[in-house]
PDB file of C-alpha atoms and ligand atoms in Angstrom:
ATOM      1  CA  MET W 137      23.786  10.049  10.206  1.00  0.00           C
ATOM      2  CA  SER W 138      24.223  11.238   6.650  1.00  0.00           C
ATOM      3  CA  ARG W 139      25.712  14.686   6.287  1.00  0.00           C
ATOM      4  CA  SER W 140      24.609  15.913   2.937  1.00  0.00           C
ATOM      5  CA  ARG W 141      21.373  14.033   2.173  1.00  0.00           C
ATOM      6  CA  PRO W 142      18.554  16.520   1.733  1.00  0.00           C
ATOM      7  CA  ASP W 143      15.428  16.011   3.875  1.00  0.00           C
ATOM      8  CA  LYS W 144      13.391  13.358   2.107  1.00  0.00           C
ATOM      9  CA  ARG W 145      10.194  15.276   2.566  1.00  0.00           C
ATOM     10  CA  LYS W 146      11.570  18.057   0.343  1.00  0.00           C
ATOM     11  CA  ARG W 147      12.299  15.824  -2.610  1.00  0.00           C
ATOM     12  CA  ARG W 148       9.943  15.778  -5.555  1.00  0.00           C
ATOM     13  CA  PRO W 149       7.985  12.507  -5.764  1.00  0.00           C
ATOM     14  CA  ALA W 150       9.725  11.404  -8.994  1.00  0.00           C
ATOM     15  CA  THR W 151      13.083  11.914  -7.289  1.00  0.00           C
ATOM     16  CA  VAL W 152      11.941   9.880  -4.293  1.00  0.00           C
ATOM     17  CA  LEU W 153      10.936   7.032  -6.602  1.00  0.00           C
ATOM     18  CA  GLY W 154      14.392   6.953  -8.179  1.00  0.00           C
ATOM     19  CA  ARG W 155      16.205   6.753  -4.859  1.00  0.00           C
ATOM     20  CA  ALA W 156      13.844   5.043  -2.367  1.00  0.00           C
ATOM     21  CA  GLY W 157      15.059   1.863  -0.730  1.00  0.00           C
ATOM     22  CA  ARG W 158      18.603   2.177  -2.224  1.00  0.00           C
ATOM     23  CA  ASN W 159      21.696   2.075  -0.117  1.00  0.00           C
ATOM     24  CA  PRO W 160      24.568   1.512  -2.549  1.00  0.00           C
ATOM     25  CA  HIS W 161      27.464   2.028  -0.219  1.00  0.00           C
ATOM     26  CA  GLU W 162      26.149  -0.681   2.133  1.00  0.00           C
ATOM     27  CA  ASN W 163      26.214  -2.960  -0.874  1.00  0.00           C
ATOM     28  CA  ARG W 164      29.814  -2.449  -2.261  1.00  0.00           C
ATOM     29  CA  GLY W 165      28.477   0.343  -4.422  1.00  0.00           C
ATOM     30  CA  ALA W 166      25.902  -1.706  -6.312  1.00  0.00           C
ATOM     31  CA  VAL W 167      23.054   0.694  -7.180  1.00  0.00           C
ATOM     32  CA  ASN W 168      20.219  -1.761  -6.413  1.00  0.00           C
ATOM     33  CA  PRO W 169      19.743  -3.811  -3.188  1.00  0.00           C
ATOM     34  CA  PRO W 170      20.795  -7.487  -3.528  1.00  0.00           C
ATOM     35  CA  VAL W 171      18.136 -10.182  -3.762  1.00  0.00           C
ATOM     36  CA  TYR W 172      18.448 -12.304  -0.624  1.00  0.00           C
ATOM     37  CA  HIS W 173      17.115 -15.795  -0.863  1.00  0.00           C
ATOM     38  CA  ALA W 174      16.863 -16.788   2.755  1.00  0.00           C
ATOM     39  CA  SER W 175      14.847 -18.897   5.189  1.00  0.00           C
ATOM     40  CA  THR W 176      17.131 -19.925   8.095  1.00  0.00           C
ATOM     41  CA  ILE W 177      19.321 -17.191   9.433  1.00  0.00           C
ATOM     42  CA  LEU W 178      22.474 -18.095  11.453  1.00  0.00           C
ATOM     43  CA  PHE W 179      23.551 -16.279  14.610  1.00  0.00           C
ATOM     44  CA  ARG W 180      27.199 -16.007  15.534  1.00  0.00           C
ATOM     45  CA  ASP W 181      26.689 -17.193  19.156  1.00  0.00           C
ATOM     46  CA  THR W 182      23.998 -17.350  21.844  1.00  0.00           C
ATOM     47  CA  ALA W 183      24.603 -13.701  22.759  1.00  0.00           C
ATOM     48  CA  ASP W 184      23.806 -12.671  19.188  1.00  0.00           C
ATOM     49  CA  LEU W 185      20.725 -14.930  19.235  1.00  0.00           C
ATOM     50  CA  ARG W 186      19.573 -13.390  22.473  1.00  0.00           C
ATOM     51  CA  THR W 187      19.910  -9.838  21.130  1.00  0.00           C
ATOM     52  CA  ARG W 188      18.529 -10.324  17.592  1.00  0.00           C
ATOM     53  CA  GLY W 189      16.339 -13.384  18.062  1.00  0.00           C
ATOM     54  CA  PRO W 190      13.306 -11.881  19.748  1.00  0.00           C
ATOM     55  CA  ASN W 191      13.340  -8.766  17.644  1.00  0.00           C
ATOM     56  CA  ARG W 192      11.326 -10.151  14.755  1.00  0.00           C
ATOM     57  CA  LEU W 193       9.500  -6.878  14.137  1.00  0.00           C
ATOM     58  CA  ASP W 194      12.463  -5.251  12.458  1.00  0.00           C
ATOM     59  CA  ASP W 195      15.434  -7.536  12.153  1.00  0.00           C
ATOM     60  CA  VAL W 196      16.639 -10.356   9.963  1.00  0.00           C
ATOM     61  CA  VAL W 197      15.926 -13.388  12.101  1.00  0.00           C
ATOM     62  CA  TYR W 198      14.021 -15.808   9.821  1.00  0.00           C
ATOM     63  CA  GLY W 199      13.060 -15.473   6.164  1.00  0.00           C
ATOM     64  CA  ARG W 200       9.361 -15.207   6.748  1.00  0.00           C
ATOM     65  CA  PHE W 201       9.857 -12.066   8.904  1.00  0.00           C
ATOM     66  CA  GLY W 202      11.772 -10.323   6.125  1.00  0.00           C
ATOM     67  CA  THR W 203      15.247 -10.024   4.601  1.00  0.00           C
ATOM     68  CA  PRO W 204      17.205  -6.886   3.574  1.00  0.00           C
ATOM     69  CA  THR W 205      15.425  -7.187   0.201  1.00  0.00           C
ATOM     70  CA  THR W 206      12.062  -6.936   1.974  1.00  0.00           C
ATOM     71  CA  PHE W 207      13.158  -4.063   4.121  1.00  0.00           C
ATOM     72  CA  ALA W 208      14.428  -2.247   1.067  1.00  0.00           C
ATOM     73  CA  PHE W 209      11.058  -2.592  -0.678  1.00  0.00           C
ATOM     74  CA  GLU W 210       9.182  -1.516   2.473  1.00  0.00           C
ATOM     75  CA  GLU W 211      11.447   1.538   2.935  1.00  0.00           C
ATOM     76  CA  ALA W 212      10.801   2.433  -0.735  1.00  0.00           C
ATOM     77  CA  MET W 213       7.032   2.073  -0.414  1.00  0.00           C
ATOM     78  CA  ALA W 214       6.974   4.103   2.768  1.00  0.00           C
ATOM     79  CA  ASP W 215       8.901   6.893   1.044  1.00  0.00           C
ATOM     80  CA  ALA W 216       6.762   6.656  -2.123  1.00  0.00           C
ATOM     81  CA  GLU W 217       3.451   6.874  -0.197  1.00  0.00           C
ATOM     82  CA  GLY W 218       4.782   9.538   2.163  1.00  0.00           C
ATOM     83  CA  GLY W 219       4.179   7.323   5.245  1.00  0.00           C
ATOM     84  CA  ALA W 220       6.355   6.305   8.084  1.00  0.00           C
ATOM     85  CA  ARG W 221       6.604   2.554   7.606  1.00  0.00           C
ATOM     86  CA  SER W 222       5.413  -0.104   5.261  1.00  0.00           C
ATOM     87  CA  VAL W 223       4.797  -3.856   5.451  1.00  0.00           C
ATOM     88  CA  ALA W 224       5.212  -5.907   2.254  1.00  0.00           C
ATOM     89  CA  VAL W 225       2.769  -8.689   1.534  1.00  0.00           C
ATOM     90  CA  GLY W 226       2.151 -11.111  -1.292  1.00  0.00           C
ATOM     91  CA  SER W 227      -0.752  -9.385  -3.039  1.00  0.00           C
ATOM     92  CA  GLY W 228      -3.033  -6.309  -2.833  1.00  0.00           C
ATOM     93  CA  LYS W 229      -5.809  -8.616  -1.525  1.00  0.00           C
ATOM     94  CA  THR W 230      -3.490  -9.733   1.321  1.00  0.00           C
ATOM     95  CA  ALA W 231      -2.800  -6.035   2.021  1.00  0.00           C
ATOM     96  CA  VAL W 232      -6.474  -5.382   2.368  1.00  0.00           C
ATOM     97  CA  ALA W 233      -6.956  -8.413   4.683  1.00  0.00           C
ATOM     98  CA  VAL W 234      -4.002  -7.578   6.845  1.00  0.00           C
ATOM     99  CA  ALA W 235      -5.045  -3.887   7.136  1.00  0.00           C
ATOM    100  CA  LEU W 236      -8.676  -4.638   8.017  1.00  0.00           C
ATOM    101  CA  SER W 237      -7.892  -7.447  10.489  1.00  0.00           C
ATOM    102  CA  SER W 238      -5.329  -5.248  12.216  1.00  0.00           C
ATOM    103  CA  PHE W 239      -7.981  -2.938  13.454  1.00  0.00           C
ATOM    104  CA  LEU W 240     -11.117  -5.062  13.754  1.00  0.00           C
ATOM    105  CA  ALA W 241     -12.334  -7.657  16.306  1.00  0.00           C
ATOM    106  CA  ALA W 242     -15.578  -9.600  16.912  1.00  0.00           C
ATOM    107  CA  GLY W 243     -18.410  -7.190  17.691  1.00  0.00           C
ATOM    108  CA  ASP W 244     -16.946  -4.296  15.683  1.00  0.00           C
ATOM    109  CA  HIS W 245     -18.587  -2.434  12.897  1.00  0.00           C
ATOM    110  CA  LEU W 246     -16.786  -1.499   9.596  1.00  0.00           C
ATOM    111  CA  LEU W 247     -17.854   1.273   7.175  1.00  0.00           C
ATOM    112  CA  MET W 248     -16.726   0.350   3.763  1.00  0.00           C
ATOM    113  CA  VAL W 249     -17.163   2.394   0.562  1.00  0.00           C
ATOM    114  CA  ASP W 250     -19.654   0.957  -1.894  1.00  0.00           C
ATOM    115  CA  SER W 251     -17.191   1.371  -4.795  1.00  0.00           C
ATOM    116  CA  ALA W 252     -14.480  -0.836  -3.220  1.00  0.00           C
ATOM    117  CA  TYR W 253     -12.721  -3.399  -5.394  1.00  0.00           C
ATOM    118  CA  GLY W 254     -15.012  -6.518  -5.670  1.00  0.00           C
ATOM    119  CA  PRO W 255     -12.785  -8.948  -3.737  1.00  0.00           C
ATOM    120  CA  THR W 256     -12.442  -6.325  -0.970  1.00  0.00           C
ATOM    121  CA  ARG W 257     -16.209  -6.171  -0.697  1.00  0.00           C
ATOM    122  CA  GLY W 258     -16.298  -9.940  -0.609  1.00  0.00           C
ATOM    123  CA  LEU W 259     -13.817 -10.094   2.218  1.00  0.00           C
ATOM    124  CA  ALA W 260     -15.905  -7.780   4.330  1.00  0.00           C
ATOM    125  CA  GLY W 261     -19.276  -9.444   3.627  1.00  0.00           C
ATOM    126  CA  GLY W 262     -17.972 -12.970   3.883  1.00  0.00           C
ATOM    127  CA  TRP W 263     -14.767 -13.687   5.683  1.00  0.00           C
ATOM    128  CA  LEU W 264     -14.918 -10.794   8.191  1.00  0.00           C
ATOM    129  CA  ALA W 265     -18.590 -11.518   8.866  1.00  0.00           C
ATOM    130  CA  ARG W 266     -17.637 -15.034   9.958  1.00  0.00           C
ATOM    131  CA  PHE W 267     -15.415 -13.510  12.658  1.00  0.00           C
ATOM    132  CA  GLY W 268     -18.213 -11.349  13.911  1.00  0.00           C
ATOM    133  CA  VAL W 269     -17.526  -8.049  12.188  1.00  0.00           C
ATOM    134  CA  GLU W 270     -20.551  -6.211  10.622  1.00  0.00           C
ATOM    135  CA  THR W 271     -20.038  -4.149   7.542  1.00  0.00           C
ATOM    136  CA  THR W 272     -22.182  -1.281   6.141  1.00  0.00           C
ATOM    137  CA  PHE W 273     -21.411  -0.055   2.625  1.00  0.00           C
ATOM    138  CA  TYR W 274     -21.569   3.741   2.221  1.00  0.00           C
ATOM    139  CA  ASP W 275     -22.076   6.049  -0.778  1.00  0.00           C
ATOM    140  CA  PRO W 276     -18.643   7.088  -2.132  1.00  0.00           C
ATOM    141  CA  CYS W 277     -19.895  10.689  -2.440  1.00  0.00           C
ATOM    142  CA  ILE W 278     -20.961  10.898   1.180  1.00  0.00           C
ATOM    143  CA  GLY W 279     -18.089  13.144   2.293  1.00  0.00           C
ATOM    144  CA  ALA W 280     -18.301  14.527   5.847  1.00  0.00           C
ATOM    145  CA  GLY W 281     -21.880  13.020   5.951  1.00  0.00           C
ATOM    146  CA  ILE W 282     -20.096   9.799   6.970  1.00  0.00           C
ATOM    147  CA  ALA W 283     -20.527  11.131  10.549  1.00  0.00           C
ATOM    148  CA  GLY W 284     -24.162  10.073  10.424  1.00  0.00           C
ATOM    149  CA  GLN W 285     -23.158   6.428   9.666  1.00  0.00           C
ATOM    150  CA  ILE W 286     -20.655   6.000  12.498  1.00  0.00           C
ATOM    151  CA  ARG W 287     -21.868   3.817  15.328  1.00  0.00           C
ATOM    152  CA  ASP W 288     -20.467   3.452  18.861  1.00  0.00           C
ATOM    153  CA  ASN W 289     -18.797   0.181  17.748  1.00  0.00           C
ATOM    154  CA  THR W 290     -17.524   1.495  14.370  1.00  0.00           C
ATOM    155  CA  ARG W 291     -13.722   0.957  14.441  1.00  0.00           C
ATOM    156  CA  VAL W 292     -12.654   1.408  10.757  1.00  0.00           C
ATOM    157  CA  VAL W 293     -13.660   3.561   7.904  1.00  0.00           C
ATOM    158  CA  PHE W 294     -12.423   2.069   4.629  1.00  0.00           C
ATOM    159  CA  LEU W 295     -11.977   4.234   1.490  1.00  0.00           C
ATOM    160  CA  GLU W 296     -11.040   3.513  -2.086  1.00  0.00           C
ATOM    161  CA  SER W 297     -10.502   6.663  -4.241  1.00  0.00           C
ATOM    162  CA  PRO W 298     -10.970   6.614  -7.177  1.00  0.00           C
ATOM    163  CA  GLY W 299     -13.167   3.559  -6.659  1.00  0.00           C
ATOM    164  CA  SER W 300     -13.368   0.352  -8.715  1.00  0.00           C
ATOM    165  CA  HIS W 301     -14.649   0.656 -11.399  1.00  0.00           C
ATOM    166  CA  THR W 302     -16.880   3.756 -11.365  1.00  0.00           C
ATOM    167  CA  PHE W 303     -14.104   6.058 -10.328  1.00  0.00           C
ATOM    168  CA  GLU W 304     -15.879   8.254  -7.791  1.00  0.00           C
ATOM    169  CA  VAL W 305     -13.237  10.421  -6.039  1.00  0.00           C
ATOM    170  CA  GLN W 306     -13.887  10.625  -2.342  1.00  0.00           C
ATOM    171  CA  ASP W 307     -13.665  13.565  -0.027  1.00  0.00           C
ATOM    172  CA  VAL W 308     -10.760  11.950   1.894  1.00  0.00           C
ATOM    173  CA  PRO W 309     -10.008  14.805   4.362  1.00  0.00           C
ATOM    174  CA  GLY W 310     -13.676  15.301   5.119  1.00  0.00           C
ATOM    175  CA  ILE W 311     -14.279  11.617   5.802  1.00  0.00           C
ATOM    176  CA  ALA W 312     -10.966  11.248   7.717  1.00  0.00           C
ATOM    177  CA  ALA W 313     -11.821  14.216  10.057  1.00  0.00           C
ATOM    178  CA  ALA W 314     -15.264  12.779  10.845  1.00  0.00           C
ATOM    179  CA  ALA W 315     -13.797   9.267  11.404  1.00  0.00           C
ATOM    180  CA  HIS W 316     -11.043  10.589  13.728  1.00  0.00           C
ATOM    181  CA  ALA W 317     -13.604  12.508  15.743  1.00  0.00           C
ATOM    182  CA  ARG W 318     -15.075   9.142  16.711  1.00  0.00           C
ATOM    183  CA  ASP W 319     -11.740   7.386  17.112  1.00  0.00           C
ATOM    184  CA  CYS W 320     -12.011   5.257  13.996  1.00  0.00           C
ATOM    185  CA  THR W 321      -8.947   4.164  11.955  1.00  0.00           C
ATOM    186  CA  VAL W 322      -8.993   5.509   8.354  1.00  0.00           C
ATOM    187  CA  ILE W 323      -7.731   2.908   5.787  1.00  0.00           C
ATOM    188  CA  LEU W 324      -7.483   3.895   2.058  1.00  0.00           C
ATOM    189  CA  ASP W 325      -6.915   1.664  -0.885  1.00  0.00           C
ATOM    190  CA  ASN W 326      -4.711   4.074  -2.916  1.00  0.00           C
ATOM    191  CA  THR W 327      -4.039   1.631  -5.805  1.00  0.00           C
ATOM    192  CA  TRP W 328      -5.865   3.518  -8.501  1.00  0.00           C
ATOM    193  CA  ALA W 329      -4.323   6.946  -7.773  1.00  0.00           C
ATOM    194  CA  SER W 330      -0.897   5.403  -7.068  1.00  0.00           C
ATOM    195  CA  PRO W 331       1.426   7.225  -4.723  1.00  0.00           C
ATOM    196  CA  LEU W 332       2.080   9.808  -7.425  1.00  0.00           C
ATOM    197  CA  PHE W 333      -1.461  11.179  -7.888  1.00  0.00           C
ATOM    198  CA  PHE W 334      -2.639  11.021  -4.250  1.00  0.00           C
ATOM    199  CA  ARG W 335      -0.597  11.599  -1.116  1.00  0.00           C
ATOM    200  CA  PRO W 336      -2.692   9.789   1.549  1.00  0.00           C
ATOM    201  CA  PHE W 337      -0.810  10.822   4.676  1.00  0.00           C
ATOM    202  CA  GLU W 338      -1.233  14.478   3.743  1.00  0.00           C
ATOM    203  CA  HIS W 339      -5.020  14.049   3.931  1.00  0.00           C
ATOM    204  CA  GLY W 340      -5.657  12.237   7.202  1.00  0.00           C
ATOM    205  CA  VAL W 341      -5.231   8.653   6.210  1.00  0.00           C
ATOM    206  CA  ASP W 342      -3.810   6.272   8.837  1.00  0.00           C
ATOM    207  CA  VAL W 343      -3.122   3.257   6.682  1.00  0.00           C
ATOM    208  CA  SER W 344      -2.668   3.209   2.880  1.00  0.00           C
ATOM    209  CA  ILE W 345      -2.883   0.100   0.672  1.00  0.00           C
ATOM    210  CA  GLN W 346      -1.219  -0.551  -2.595  1.00  0.00           C
ATOM    211  CA  SER W 347      -1.791  -3.437  -4.897  1.00  0.00           C
ATOM    212  CA  ALA W 348       1.820  -3.230  -6.201  1.00  0.00           C
ATOM    213  CA  THR W 349       0.703  -5.842  -8.664  1.00  0.00           C
ATOM    214  CA  LYS W 350      -0.702  -2.894 -10.681  1.00  0.00           C
ATOM    215  CA  TYR W 351       1.011   0.424 -11.424  1.00  0.00           C
ATOM    216  CA  VAL W 352       3.977  -0.015  -8.979  1.00  0.00           C
ATOM    217  CA  SER W 353       5.330  -3.192 -10.676  1.00  0.00           C
ATOM    218  CA  GLY W 354       3.758  -2.206 -13.958  1.00  0.00           C
ATOM    219  CA  HIS W 355       4.597  -5.217 -16.173  1.00  0.00           C
ATOM    220  CA  SER W 356       1.972  -7.830 -15.329  1.00  0.00           C
ATOM    221  CA  ASP W 357       4.513 -10.248 -14.034  1.00  0.00           C
ATOM    222  CA  VAL W 358       4.232 -10.189 -10.241  1.00  0.00           C
ATOM    223  CA  MET W 359       1.702 -10.237  -7.452  1.00  0.00           C
ATOM    224  CA  LEU W 360       2.622  -7.869  -4.633  1.00  0.00           C
ATOM    225  CA  GLY W 361       1.112  -5.605  -1.990  1.00  0.00           C
ATOM    226  CA  ALA W 362       2.084  -3.042   0.563  1.00  0.00           C
ATOM    227  CA  VAL W 363       0.381  -1.718   3.774  1.00  0.00           C
ATOM    228  CA  THR W 364       1.887   1.672   4.474  1.00  0.00           C
ATOM    229  CA  THR W 365       1.286   3.231   7.888  1.00  0.00           C
ATOM    230  CA  THR W 366       2.013   6.084  10.209  1.00  0.00           C
ATOM    231  CA  GLU W 367       4.403   5.466  13.059  1.00  0.00           C
ATOM    232  CA  GLU W 368       1.482   4.810  15.389  1.00  0.00           C
ATOM    233  CA  THR W 369      -0.311   2.266  13.205  1.00  0.00           C
ATOM    234  CA  HIS W 370       2.790   0.347  12.164  1.00  0.00           C
ATOM    235  CA  VAL W 371       3.324  -2.192  14.926  1.00  0.00           C
ATOM    236  CA  VAL W 372      -0.177  -3.641  14.916  1.00  0.00           C
ATOM    237  CA  VAL W 373      -0.056  -4.088  11.132  1.00  0.00           C
ATOM    238  CA  ARG W 374       3.366  -5.732  11.288  1.00  0.00           C
ATOM    239  CA  LYS W 375       2.224  -8.093  13.994  1.00  0.00           C
ATOM    240  CA  THR W 376      -0.898  -9.010  12.054  1.00  0.00           C
ATOM    241  CA  ALA W 377       1.115  -9.750   8.897  1.00  0.00           C
ATOM    242  CA  GLN W 378       3.467 -11.913  10.959  1.00  0.00           C
ATOM    243  CA  ALA W 379       0.581 -13.614  12.758  1.00  0.00           C
ATOM    244  CA  LEU W 380      -0.911 -14.559   9.413  1.00  0.00           C
ATOM    245  CA  GLY W 381       2.455 -15.708   8.019  1.00  0.00           C
ATOM    246  CA  ALA W 382       2.229 -13.118   5.228  1.00  0.00           C
ATOM    247  CA  THR W 383       5.566 -13.060   3.390  1.00  0.00           C
ATOM    248  CA  VAL W 384       6.945 -12.255  -0.084  1.00  0.00           C
ATOM    249  CA  GLY W 385       9.612 -13.988  -2.232  1.00  0.00           C
ATOM    250  CA  PRO W 386      12.690 -11.866  -2.888  1.00  0.00           C
ATOM    251  CA  ASP W 387      12.444 -11.876  -6.703  1.00  0.00           C
ATOM    252  CA  ASP W 388       8.938 -10.431  -6.511  1.00  0.00           C
ATOM    253  CA  LEU W 389      10.146  -7.725  -4.106  1.00  0.00           C
ATOM    254  CA  TYR W 390      12.935  -6.895  -6.531  1.00  0.00           C
ATOM    255  CA  LEU W 391      10.416  -6.517  -9.362  1.00  0.00           C
ATOM    256  CA  GLY W 392       8.416  -4.203  -7.154  1.00  0.00           C
ATOM    257  CA  LEU W 393      11.493  -2.022  -6.500  1.00  0.00           C
ATOM    258  CA  ARG W 394      12.377  -2.031 -10.134  1.00  0.00           C
ATOM    259  CA  GLY W 395       8.838  -1.036 -11.102  1.00  0.00           C
ATOM    260  CA  LEU W 396       8.934   2.032  -8.774  1.00  0.00           C
ATOM    261  CA  ARG W 397      11.889   3.472 -10.772  1.00  0.00           C
ATOM    262  CA  THR W 398       9.755   4.036 -13.870  1.00  0.00           C
ATOM    263  CA  LEU W 399       6.345   4.714 -12.269  1.00  0.00           C
ATOM    264  CA  ASP W 400       6.514   8.421 -12.904  1.00  0.00           C
ATOM    265  CA  VAL W 401       7.263   8.130 -16.656  1.00  0.00           C
ATOM    266  CA  ARG W 402       4.792   5.258 -17.181  1.00  0.00           C
ATOM    267  CA  LEU W 403       1.924   7.027 -15.438  1.00  0.00           C
ATOM    268  CA  ARG W 404       2.435  10.254 -17.371  1.00  0.00           C
ATOM    269  CA  ARG W 405       2.235   8.409 -20.643  1.00  0.00           C
ATOM    270  CA  HIS W 406      -0.737   6.400 -19.299  1.00  0.00           C
ATOM    271  CA  MET W 407      -2.547   9.652 -18.496  1.00  0.00           C
ATOM    272  CA  GLU W 408      -1.709  11.206 -21.932  1.00  0.00           C
ATOM    273  CA  THR W 409      -3.132   8.046 -23.667  1.00  0.00           C
ATOM    274  CA  GLY W 410      -6.229   7.984 -21.400  1.00  0.00           C
ATOM    275  CA  LEU W 411      -6.991  11.623 -22.193  1.00  0.00           C
ATOM    276  CA  ALA W 412      -6.478  11.129 -25.912  1.00  0.00           C
ATOM    277  CA  LEU W 413      -8.720   8.029 -25.861  1.00  0.00           C
ATOM    278  CA  GLY W 414     -11.400   9.928 -23.917  1.00  0.00           C
ATOM    279  CA  ASP W 415     -11.297  12.736 -26.380  1.00  0.00           C
ATOM    280  CA  TYR W 416     -11.536  10.301 -29.256  1.00  0.00           C
ATOM    281  CA  VAL W 417     -14.533   8.455 -27.680  1.00  0.00           C
ATOM    282  CA  GLY W 418     -16.177  11.859 -27.057  1.00  0.00           C
ATOM    283  CA  LYS W 419     -15.977  12.638 -30.764  1.00  0.00           C
ATOM    284  CA  CYS W 420     -17.881   9.490 -31.674  1.00  0.00           C
ATOM    285  CA  ARG W 421     -21.534  10.247 -31.874  1.00  0.00           C
ATOM    286  CA  THR W 422     -22.747   6.930 -30.483  1.00  0.00           C
ATOM    287  CA  LEU W 423     -21.155   3.948 -28.787  1.00  0.00           C
ATOM    288  CA  ASP W 424     -22.040   1.988 -31.956  1.00  0.00           C
ATOM    289  CA  SER W 425     -19.807   4.191 -34.082  1.00  0.00           C
ATOM    290  CA  PHE W 426     -17.132   3.830 -31.437  1.00  0.00           C
ATOM    291  CA  GLY W 427     -17.365   0.052 -32.003  1.00  0.00           C
ATOM    292  CA  THR W 428     -16.972   0.289 -35.735  1.00  0.00           C
ATOM    293  CA  LEU W 429     -14.064   2.728 -35.437  1.00  0.00           C
ATOM    294  CA  LEU W 430     -12.221   0.241 -33.288  1.00  0.00           C
TER     295      LEU W 430
HETATM  296  C1  PLP B 332      -6.084  -5.374  -8.003  1.00  0.00           C
HETATM  297  C2  PLP B 332      -6.556  -4.562  -6.867  1.00  0.00           C
HETATM  298  C3  PLP B 332      -6.529  -5.055  -5.559  1.00  0.00           C
HETATM  299  C4  PLP B 332      -6.085  -6.521  -5.221  1.00  0.00           C
HETATM  300  O1  PLP B 332      -4.701  -6.570  -5.569  1.00  0.00           O
HETATM  301  P1  PLP B 332      -4.051  -8.006  -6.010  1.00  0.00           P
HETATM  302  O2  PLP B 332      -2.626  -7.680  -6.071  1.00  0.00           O
HETATM  303  O3  PLP B 332      -4.628  -8.436  -7.317  1.00  0.00           O
HETATM  304  O4  PLP B 332      -4.421  -9.022  -4.912  1.00  0.00           O
HETATM  305  C5  PLP B 332      -7.028  -4.301  -4.582  1.00  0.00           C
HETATM  306  N1  PLP B 332      -7.537  -3.036  -4.740  1.00  0.00           N
HETATM  307  C6  PLP B 332      -7.579  -2.535  -5.996  1.00  0.00           C
HETATM  308  C7  PLP B 332      -8.120  -1.161  -6.184  1.00  0.00           C
HETATM  309  C8  PLP B 332      -7.165  -3.260  -7.092  1.00  0.00           C
HETATM  310  O5  PLP B 332      -7.231  -2.732  -8.325  1.00  0.00           O
END
């Protein structure tokens, strides 16, 4: 146990981003975690194999199940999102697929927000339908009124806030309370807000998705996703990712970790530019004059 490390929950989010997933003194003092390129893992002897071998949920036993680089990124994402655990996957789309298929089975009903990212909608209406899951798309502004849409076989309420690309901001706590009252799992795609501008686990979310391809990595050079969970929802998500063979290459994980370090400064500048641009557009009398000014 560390003696002097302050409680992580008391750190400011920007401080968390600077430190998350780092463990220098386990890596000869190197600030960043090493990039492990690994598939086969060797065991010292059969006793070692018997102890570590079956523990594929949390240990380094085969490259596909994760290396120390994977676990560093996962720890960092869990800290960033304010969740308990995180599972790294190869894209945001995989994160959506893993999250949904962790909690749905044939005969179940899914409530998905109408403003969800296009390929997420496609997954629900197409792929999940093939496996016998029925989806209803609901109004992003429905709030606690979601209660009226929940059926006996509704298992998941899926949110995306702000939504693609119309940017409705959902009443996450209101929807989560109504969903939990009927034993539904609440999954939020938190990509647009990023872990900095919305803290999902403080508002009743059970599972939070990041397309780390976007703000987290930040430089348009990697595809990466993370499914962050509570302690209770972690195991089923981990097992689903492993069942599907979802895995991530170590260099991509490293870029994800590296991106997290500058997320705070990049997003502040992004917001400044966005507001200035909005102001500028607001001053143009018509969209036509906006066009000529460009
Ligand atoms: C881009 C995006 C995704 C999908 O992520 P990829 O990494 O491109 O697969 C999911 N949700 C939202 C809100 C996105 O913007």
